CSV table of C-alpha atoms in Angstrom, one decimal:
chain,number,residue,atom,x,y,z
L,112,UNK,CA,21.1,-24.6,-39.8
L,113,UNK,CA,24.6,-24.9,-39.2
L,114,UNK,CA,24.8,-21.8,-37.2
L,115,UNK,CA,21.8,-23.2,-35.1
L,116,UNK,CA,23.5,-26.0,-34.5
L,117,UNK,CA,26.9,-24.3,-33.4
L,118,UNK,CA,25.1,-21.9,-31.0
L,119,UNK,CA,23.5,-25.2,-29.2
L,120,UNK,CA,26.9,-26.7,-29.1
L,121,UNK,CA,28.1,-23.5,-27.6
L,122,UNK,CA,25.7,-23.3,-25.1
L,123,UNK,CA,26.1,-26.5,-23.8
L,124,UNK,CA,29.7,-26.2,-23.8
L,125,UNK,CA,29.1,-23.1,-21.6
L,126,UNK,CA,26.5,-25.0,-19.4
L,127,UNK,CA,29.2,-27.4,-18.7
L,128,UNK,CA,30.8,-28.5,-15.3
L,129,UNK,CA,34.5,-28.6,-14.7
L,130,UNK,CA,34.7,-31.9,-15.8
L,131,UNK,CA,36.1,-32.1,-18.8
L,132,UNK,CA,38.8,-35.1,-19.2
L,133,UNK,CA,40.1,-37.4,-22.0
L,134,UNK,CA,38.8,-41.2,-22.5
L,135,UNK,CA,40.2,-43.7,-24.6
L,136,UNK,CA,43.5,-42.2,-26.2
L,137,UNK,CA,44.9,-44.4,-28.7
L,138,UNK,CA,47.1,-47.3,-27.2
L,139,UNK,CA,45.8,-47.6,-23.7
L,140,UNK,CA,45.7,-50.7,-22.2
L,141,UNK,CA,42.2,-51.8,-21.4
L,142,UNK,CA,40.8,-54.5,-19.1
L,143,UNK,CA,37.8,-56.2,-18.2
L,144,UNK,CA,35.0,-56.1,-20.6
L,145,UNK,CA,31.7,-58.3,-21.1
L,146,UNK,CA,32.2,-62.1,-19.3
L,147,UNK,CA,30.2,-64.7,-20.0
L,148,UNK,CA,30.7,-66.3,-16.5
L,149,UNK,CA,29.2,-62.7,-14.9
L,150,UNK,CA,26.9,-62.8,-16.9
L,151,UNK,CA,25.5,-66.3,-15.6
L,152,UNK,CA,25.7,-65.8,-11.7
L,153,UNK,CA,22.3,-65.9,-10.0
L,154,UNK,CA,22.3,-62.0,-9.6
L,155,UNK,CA,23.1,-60.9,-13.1
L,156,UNK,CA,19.2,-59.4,-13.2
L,157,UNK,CA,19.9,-56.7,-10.7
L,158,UNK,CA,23.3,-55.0,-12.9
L,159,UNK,CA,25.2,-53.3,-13.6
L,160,UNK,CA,25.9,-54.5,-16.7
L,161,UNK,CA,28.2,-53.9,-19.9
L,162,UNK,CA,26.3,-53.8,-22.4
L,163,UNK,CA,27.4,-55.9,-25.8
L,164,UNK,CA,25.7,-57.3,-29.1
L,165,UNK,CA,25.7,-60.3,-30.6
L,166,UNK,CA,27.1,-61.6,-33.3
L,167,UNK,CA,24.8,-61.3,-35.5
L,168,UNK,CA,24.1,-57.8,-34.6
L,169,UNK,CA,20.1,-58.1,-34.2
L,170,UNK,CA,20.0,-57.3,-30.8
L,171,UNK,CA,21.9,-55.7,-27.5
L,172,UNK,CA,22.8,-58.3,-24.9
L,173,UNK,CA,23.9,-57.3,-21.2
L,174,UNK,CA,27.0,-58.9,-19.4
L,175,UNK,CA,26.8,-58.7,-15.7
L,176,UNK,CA,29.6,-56.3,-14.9
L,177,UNK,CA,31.4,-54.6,-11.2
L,178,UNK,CA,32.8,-51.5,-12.3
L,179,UNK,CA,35.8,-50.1,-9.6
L,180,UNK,CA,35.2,-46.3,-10.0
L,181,UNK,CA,33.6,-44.9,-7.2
L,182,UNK,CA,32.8,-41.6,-8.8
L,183,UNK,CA,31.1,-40.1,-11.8
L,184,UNK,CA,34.4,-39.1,-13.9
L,185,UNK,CA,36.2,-42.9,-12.8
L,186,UNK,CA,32.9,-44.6,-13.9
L,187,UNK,CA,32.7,-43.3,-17.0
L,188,UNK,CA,36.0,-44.0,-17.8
L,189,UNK,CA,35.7,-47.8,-17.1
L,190,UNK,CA,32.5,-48.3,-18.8
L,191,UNK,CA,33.8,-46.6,-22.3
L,192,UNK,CA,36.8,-49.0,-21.3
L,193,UNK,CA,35.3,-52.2,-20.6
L,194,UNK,CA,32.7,-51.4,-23.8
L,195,UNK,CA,36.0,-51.2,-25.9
L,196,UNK,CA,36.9,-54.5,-25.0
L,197,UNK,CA,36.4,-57.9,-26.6
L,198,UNK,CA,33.6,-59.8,-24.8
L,199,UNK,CA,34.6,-63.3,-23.0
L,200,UNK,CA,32.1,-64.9,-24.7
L,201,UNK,CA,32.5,-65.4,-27.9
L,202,UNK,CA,28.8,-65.0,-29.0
L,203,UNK,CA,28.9,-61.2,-28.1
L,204,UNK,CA,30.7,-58.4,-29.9
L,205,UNK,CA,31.9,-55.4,-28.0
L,206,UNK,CA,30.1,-52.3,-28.6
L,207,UNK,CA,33.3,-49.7,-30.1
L,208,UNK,CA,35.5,-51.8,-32.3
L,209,UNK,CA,38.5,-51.3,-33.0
L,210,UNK,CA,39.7,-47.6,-34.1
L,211,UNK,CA,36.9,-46.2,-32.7
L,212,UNK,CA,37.7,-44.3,-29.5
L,213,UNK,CA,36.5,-41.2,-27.3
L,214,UNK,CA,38.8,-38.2,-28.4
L,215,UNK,CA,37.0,-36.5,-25.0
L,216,UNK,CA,33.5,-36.3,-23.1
L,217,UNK,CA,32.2,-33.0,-21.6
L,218,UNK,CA,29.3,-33.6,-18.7
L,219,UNK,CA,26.8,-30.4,-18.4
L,220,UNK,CA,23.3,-29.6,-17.2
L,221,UNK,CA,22.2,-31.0,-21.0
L,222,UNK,CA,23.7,-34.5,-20.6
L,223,UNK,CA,27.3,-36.4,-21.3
L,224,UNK,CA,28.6,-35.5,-24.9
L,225,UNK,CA,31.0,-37.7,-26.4
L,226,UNK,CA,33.7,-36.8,-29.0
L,227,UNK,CA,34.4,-39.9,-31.1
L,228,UNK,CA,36.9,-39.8,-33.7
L,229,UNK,CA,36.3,-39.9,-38.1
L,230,UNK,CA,36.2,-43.6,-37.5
L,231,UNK,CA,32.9,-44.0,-35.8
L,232,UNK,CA,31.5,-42.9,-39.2
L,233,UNK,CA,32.5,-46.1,-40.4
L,234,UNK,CA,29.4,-47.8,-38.5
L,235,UNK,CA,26.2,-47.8,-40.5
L,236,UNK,CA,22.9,-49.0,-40.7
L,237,UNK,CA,21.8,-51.4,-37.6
L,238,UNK,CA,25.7,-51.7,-36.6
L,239,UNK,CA,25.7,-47.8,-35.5
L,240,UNK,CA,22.1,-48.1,-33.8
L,241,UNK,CA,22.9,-50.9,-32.2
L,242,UNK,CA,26.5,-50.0,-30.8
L,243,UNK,CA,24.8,-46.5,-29.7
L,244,UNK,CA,22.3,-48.4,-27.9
L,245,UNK,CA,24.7,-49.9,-25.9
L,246,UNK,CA,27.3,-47.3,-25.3
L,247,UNK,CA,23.8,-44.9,-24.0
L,248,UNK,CA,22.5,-48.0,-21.9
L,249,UNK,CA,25.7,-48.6,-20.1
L,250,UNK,CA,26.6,-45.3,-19.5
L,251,UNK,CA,23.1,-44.3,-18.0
L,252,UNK,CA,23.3,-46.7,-15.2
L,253,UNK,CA,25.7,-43.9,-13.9
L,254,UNK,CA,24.1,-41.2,-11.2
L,255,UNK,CA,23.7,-38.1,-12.9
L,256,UNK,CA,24.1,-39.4,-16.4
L,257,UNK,CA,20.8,-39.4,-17.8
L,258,UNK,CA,21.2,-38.3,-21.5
L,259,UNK,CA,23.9,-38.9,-24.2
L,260,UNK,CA,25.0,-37.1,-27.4
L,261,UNK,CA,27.5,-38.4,-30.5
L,262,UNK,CA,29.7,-35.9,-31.5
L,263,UNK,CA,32.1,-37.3,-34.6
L,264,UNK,CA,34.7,-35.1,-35.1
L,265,UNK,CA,33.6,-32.0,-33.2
L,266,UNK,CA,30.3,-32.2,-35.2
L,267,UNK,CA,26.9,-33.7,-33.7
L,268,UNK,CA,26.2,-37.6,-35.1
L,269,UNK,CA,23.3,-37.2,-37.8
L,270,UNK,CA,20.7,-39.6,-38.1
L,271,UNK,CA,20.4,-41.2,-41.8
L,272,UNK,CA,18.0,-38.3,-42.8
L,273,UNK,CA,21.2,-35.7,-41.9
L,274,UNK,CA,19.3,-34.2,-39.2
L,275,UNK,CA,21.4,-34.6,-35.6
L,276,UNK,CA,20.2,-36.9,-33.6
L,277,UNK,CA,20.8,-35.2,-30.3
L,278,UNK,CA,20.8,-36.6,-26.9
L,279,UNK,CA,19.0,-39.9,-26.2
L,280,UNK,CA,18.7,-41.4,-23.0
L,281,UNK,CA,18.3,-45.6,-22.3
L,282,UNK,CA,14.5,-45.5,-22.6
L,283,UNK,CA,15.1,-44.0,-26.2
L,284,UNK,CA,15.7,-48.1,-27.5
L,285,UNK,CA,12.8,-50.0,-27.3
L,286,UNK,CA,13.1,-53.1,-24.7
L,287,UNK,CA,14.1,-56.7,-26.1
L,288,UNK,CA,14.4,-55.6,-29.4
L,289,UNK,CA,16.3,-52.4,-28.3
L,290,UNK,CA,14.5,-51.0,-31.4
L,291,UNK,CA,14.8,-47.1,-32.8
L,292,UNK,CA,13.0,-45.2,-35.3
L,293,UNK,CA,14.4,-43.2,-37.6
L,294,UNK,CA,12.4,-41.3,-40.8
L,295,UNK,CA,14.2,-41.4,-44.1
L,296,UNK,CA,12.9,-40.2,-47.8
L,297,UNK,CA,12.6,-42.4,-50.3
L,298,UNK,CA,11.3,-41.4,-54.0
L,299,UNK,CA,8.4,-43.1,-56.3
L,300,UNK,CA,7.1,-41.6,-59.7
L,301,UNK,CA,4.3,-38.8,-60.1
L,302,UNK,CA,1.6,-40.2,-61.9
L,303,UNK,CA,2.7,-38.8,-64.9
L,304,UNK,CA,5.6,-41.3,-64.3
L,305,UNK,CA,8.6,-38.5,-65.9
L,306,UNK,CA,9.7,-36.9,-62.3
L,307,UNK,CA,9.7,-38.2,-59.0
L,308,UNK,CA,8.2,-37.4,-55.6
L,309,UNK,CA,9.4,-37.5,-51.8
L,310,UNK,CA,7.4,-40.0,-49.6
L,311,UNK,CA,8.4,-40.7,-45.8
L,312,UNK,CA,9.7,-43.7,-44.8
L,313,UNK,CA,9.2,-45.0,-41.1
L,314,UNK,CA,12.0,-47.3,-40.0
L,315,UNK,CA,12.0,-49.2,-37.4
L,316,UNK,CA,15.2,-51.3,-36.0
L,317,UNK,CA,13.5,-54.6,-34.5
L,318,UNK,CA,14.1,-58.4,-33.5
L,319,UNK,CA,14.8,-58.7,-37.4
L,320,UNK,CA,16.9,-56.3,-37.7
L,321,UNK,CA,17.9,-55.8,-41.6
L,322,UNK,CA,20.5,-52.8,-42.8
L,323,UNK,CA,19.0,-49.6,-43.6
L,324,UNK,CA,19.4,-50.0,-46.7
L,325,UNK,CA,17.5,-53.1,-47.3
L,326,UNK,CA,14.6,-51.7,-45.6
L,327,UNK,CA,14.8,-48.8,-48.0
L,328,UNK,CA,14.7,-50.8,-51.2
L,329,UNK,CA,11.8,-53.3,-50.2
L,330,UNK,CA,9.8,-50.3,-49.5
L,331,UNK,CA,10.5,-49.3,-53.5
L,332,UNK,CA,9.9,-53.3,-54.1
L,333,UNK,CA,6.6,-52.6,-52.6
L,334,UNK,CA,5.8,-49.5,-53.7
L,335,UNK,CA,3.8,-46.5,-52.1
L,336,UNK,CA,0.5,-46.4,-50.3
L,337,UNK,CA,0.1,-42.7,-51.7
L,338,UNK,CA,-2.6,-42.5,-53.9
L,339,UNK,CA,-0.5,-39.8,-56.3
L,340,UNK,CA,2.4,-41.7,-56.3
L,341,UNK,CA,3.2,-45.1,-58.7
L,342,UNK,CA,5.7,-48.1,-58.0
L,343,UNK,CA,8.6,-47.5,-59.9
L,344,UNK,CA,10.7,-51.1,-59.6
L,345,UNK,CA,9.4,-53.6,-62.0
L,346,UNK,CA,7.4,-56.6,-60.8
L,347,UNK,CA,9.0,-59.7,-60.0
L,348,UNK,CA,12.4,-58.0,-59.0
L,349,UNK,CA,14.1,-59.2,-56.3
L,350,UNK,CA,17.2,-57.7,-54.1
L,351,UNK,CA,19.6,-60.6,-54.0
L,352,UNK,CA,22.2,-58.6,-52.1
L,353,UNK,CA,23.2,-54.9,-50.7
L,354,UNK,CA,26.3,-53.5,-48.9
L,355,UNK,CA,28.0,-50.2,-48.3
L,356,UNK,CA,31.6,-49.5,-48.5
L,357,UNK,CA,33.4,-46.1,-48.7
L,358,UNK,CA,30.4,-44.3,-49.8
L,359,UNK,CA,29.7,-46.6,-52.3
L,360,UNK,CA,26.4,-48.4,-52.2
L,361,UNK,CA,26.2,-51.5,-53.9
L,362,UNK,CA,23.3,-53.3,-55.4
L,363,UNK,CA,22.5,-56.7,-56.9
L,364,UNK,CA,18.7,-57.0,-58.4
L,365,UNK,CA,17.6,-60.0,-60.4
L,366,UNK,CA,17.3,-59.7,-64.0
L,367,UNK,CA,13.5,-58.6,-63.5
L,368,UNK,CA,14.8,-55.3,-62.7
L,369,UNK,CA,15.8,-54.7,-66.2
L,370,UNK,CA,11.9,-55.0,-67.3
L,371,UNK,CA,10.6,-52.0,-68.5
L,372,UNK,CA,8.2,-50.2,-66.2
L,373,UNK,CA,4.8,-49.1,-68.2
L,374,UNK,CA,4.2,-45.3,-67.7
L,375,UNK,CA,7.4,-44.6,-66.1
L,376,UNK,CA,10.5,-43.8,-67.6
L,377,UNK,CA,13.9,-45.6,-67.3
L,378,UNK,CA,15.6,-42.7,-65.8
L,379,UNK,CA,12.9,-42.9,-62.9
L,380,UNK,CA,13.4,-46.1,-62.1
L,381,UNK,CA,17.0,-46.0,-61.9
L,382,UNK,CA,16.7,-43.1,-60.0
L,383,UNK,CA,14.1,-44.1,-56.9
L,384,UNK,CA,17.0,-46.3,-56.0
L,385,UNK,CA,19.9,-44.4,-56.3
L,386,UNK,CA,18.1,-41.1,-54.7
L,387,UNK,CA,16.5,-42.8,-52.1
L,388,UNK,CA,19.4,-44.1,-51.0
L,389,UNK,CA,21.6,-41.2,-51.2
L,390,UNK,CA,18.9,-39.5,-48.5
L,391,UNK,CA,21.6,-41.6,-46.0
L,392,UNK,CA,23.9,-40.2,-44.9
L,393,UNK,CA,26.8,-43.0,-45.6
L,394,UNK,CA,25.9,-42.8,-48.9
L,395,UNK,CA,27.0,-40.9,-52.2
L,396,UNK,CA,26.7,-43.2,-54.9
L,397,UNK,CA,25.4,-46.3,-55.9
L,398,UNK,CA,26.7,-49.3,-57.9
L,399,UNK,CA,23.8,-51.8,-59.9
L,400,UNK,CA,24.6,-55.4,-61.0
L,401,UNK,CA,22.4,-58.3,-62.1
L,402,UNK,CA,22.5,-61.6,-60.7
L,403,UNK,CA,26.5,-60.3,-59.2
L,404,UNK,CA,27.9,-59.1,-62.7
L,405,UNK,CA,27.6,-55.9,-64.6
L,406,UNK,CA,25.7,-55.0,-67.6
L,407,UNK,CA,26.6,-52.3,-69.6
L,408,UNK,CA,22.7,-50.8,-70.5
L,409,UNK,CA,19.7,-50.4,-68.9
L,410,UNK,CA,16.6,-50.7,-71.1
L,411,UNK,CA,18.9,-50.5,-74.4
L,412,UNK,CA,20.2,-46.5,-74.1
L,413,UNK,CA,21.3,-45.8,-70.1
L,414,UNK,CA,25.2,-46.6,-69.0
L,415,UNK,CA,24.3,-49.0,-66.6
L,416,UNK,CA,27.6,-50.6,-65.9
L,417,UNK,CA,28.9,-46.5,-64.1
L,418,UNK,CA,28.5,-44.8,-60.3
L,419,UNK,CA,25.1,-43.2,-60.3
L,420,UNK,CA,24.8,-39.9,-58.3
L,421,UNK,CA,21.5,-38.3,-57.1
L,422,UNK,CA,19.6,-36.9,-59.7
L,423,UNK,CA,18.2,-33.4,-58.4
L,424,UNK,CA,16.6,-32.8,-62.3
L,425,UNK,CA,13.5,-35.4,-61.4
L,426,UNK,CA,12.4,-34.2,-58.7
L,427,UNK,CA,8.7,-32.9,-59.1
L,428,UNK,CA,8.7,-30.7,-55.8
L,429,UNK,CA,5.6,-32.2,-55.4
L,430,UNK,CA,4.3,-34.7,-52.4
């Protein structure tokens, strides 16, 4: 696969034009950016527009914005630029935070691939989505950029399955909701309840936009509509809270999580979290609590209060 993916790279590089330029260095002085009071003039409809989210990162938001450049190499540029800076109004956030930047971006006959740095890995979930939507919205408004790629440190962006993502054009995010869907594996119990099996998961970023995560653990709350497959998560448990930091995934259940599960082992119902979750990406381990503290056992004989890795020993091969 890796080889695959290097001999696409190559070949796009070779495809490319004899633009090839440097965006964003650390340090530069930016200006401009998402205004409020553009935004609100009669003729925002008709663009072009920086495109920004809002605070609560549920949805994209567009800011009525005049670029200068008259070319393609000048407008791309300014829109990375103005997308870099901190919206006038302060119900928006700006689409590349801080630390993030474009290390370089090659045009070709493919599309416009941009280089980011190592710290565009540290948006996740709906945050990355949403600040790719924007970045891929703004910059197709240019003539003759009608597809974009993610590179994050010479490597292509993978989707939280690990699979690149490739280039995606504006109509790839769903209108209003600027919604994508992504497939990720999550893992129930056989029927025999001792090993676990792969089941596809279909998310979908909408108007209620939740992190990945979340998504992936109600879907285990629920349990599977596979008629060989059986709900491993206790009934009655609820997820109070979930974040990712460094890797780390972090958990808080309710104390009906600690109920014992009948026909499936305690190892398997640890372990439907903590593999599911480690099918992302931005994940390597995960961290339980109950009710936000730590208990030291899980159904009287598992470490509980530890980092739990993916377990590759249940797997049943079977789907």
């Amino acid at each position: 696969m890796k080889e695959l993916i290097h001999k696409l790279l190559e070949n796009r590089i070779m495809k490319k034009l004899s633009l090839t330029f440097l965006l964003l260095l650390p340090g530069i002085l930016l200006l401009g950016g998402c205004s409020k009071n553009e935004k609100d003039t009669a003729d925002s409809a008709k663009g072009p527009f920086v495109y920004c989210m809002d605070q609560a990162e549920t949805k994209i938001v567009e800011a009525k914005y005049t670029p200068e450049a008259k070319n393609k190499e000048g407008l791309i540029r300014e829109y990375l630029e103005a997308l870099s800076v901190e919206p006038e109004d302060i119900t928006l956030k700006r689409a590349i935070p801080d630390g993030v930047y474009v290390e370089k971006a090659l045009l070709s006959d493919s599309g416009l691939s941009l280089y980011f740095n190592s710290a565009y890995n540290n948006l996740t979930g709906v945050t990355e989505v949403l600040a790719r939507a924007c970045i891929i919205k703004t910059l197709c408004q240019i003539d003759g950029v009608d597809d974009v790629a993610f590179y994050v440190e010479g490597q292509p962006l993978n989707g939280p399955n690990g699979n690149p993502i490739g280039f995606k054009n504006a109509d790839d995010f769903i209108d209003d909701s600027n919604a994508e869907d992504v497939t990720v594996t999550v893992y129930f119990a056989n029927e025999k309840g001792n090993k676990l099996v792969a089941s596809d998961l279909k998310v979908s970023y909408d108007g209620n936009m939740q992190p990945i995560e979340k998504s992936i653990i109600k879907a285990l709350i629920k349990g599977p509509i596979e008629a060989n497959m059986k709900k491993c998560i206790p009934d009655g448990t609820q997820l109070l809270k979930v974040t990712t930091k460094d890797g780390i995934c972090y958990v808080d259940f309710n104390e009906n999580f600690l109920n014992k599960v009948s026909g499936v082992k305690p190892e398997v119902v640890l372990y439907s979290v903590v593999n599911s979750l480690d099918e992302l990406s931005t994940i390597n381990k995960v961290q339980f609590t109950i009710n936000g503290s730590k208990k030291k056992t899980f159904q009287e004989d598992i470490p509980f209060d530890g980092l739990f890795e993916r377990n590759l020993d249940l797997l049943s091969g079977d789907k």
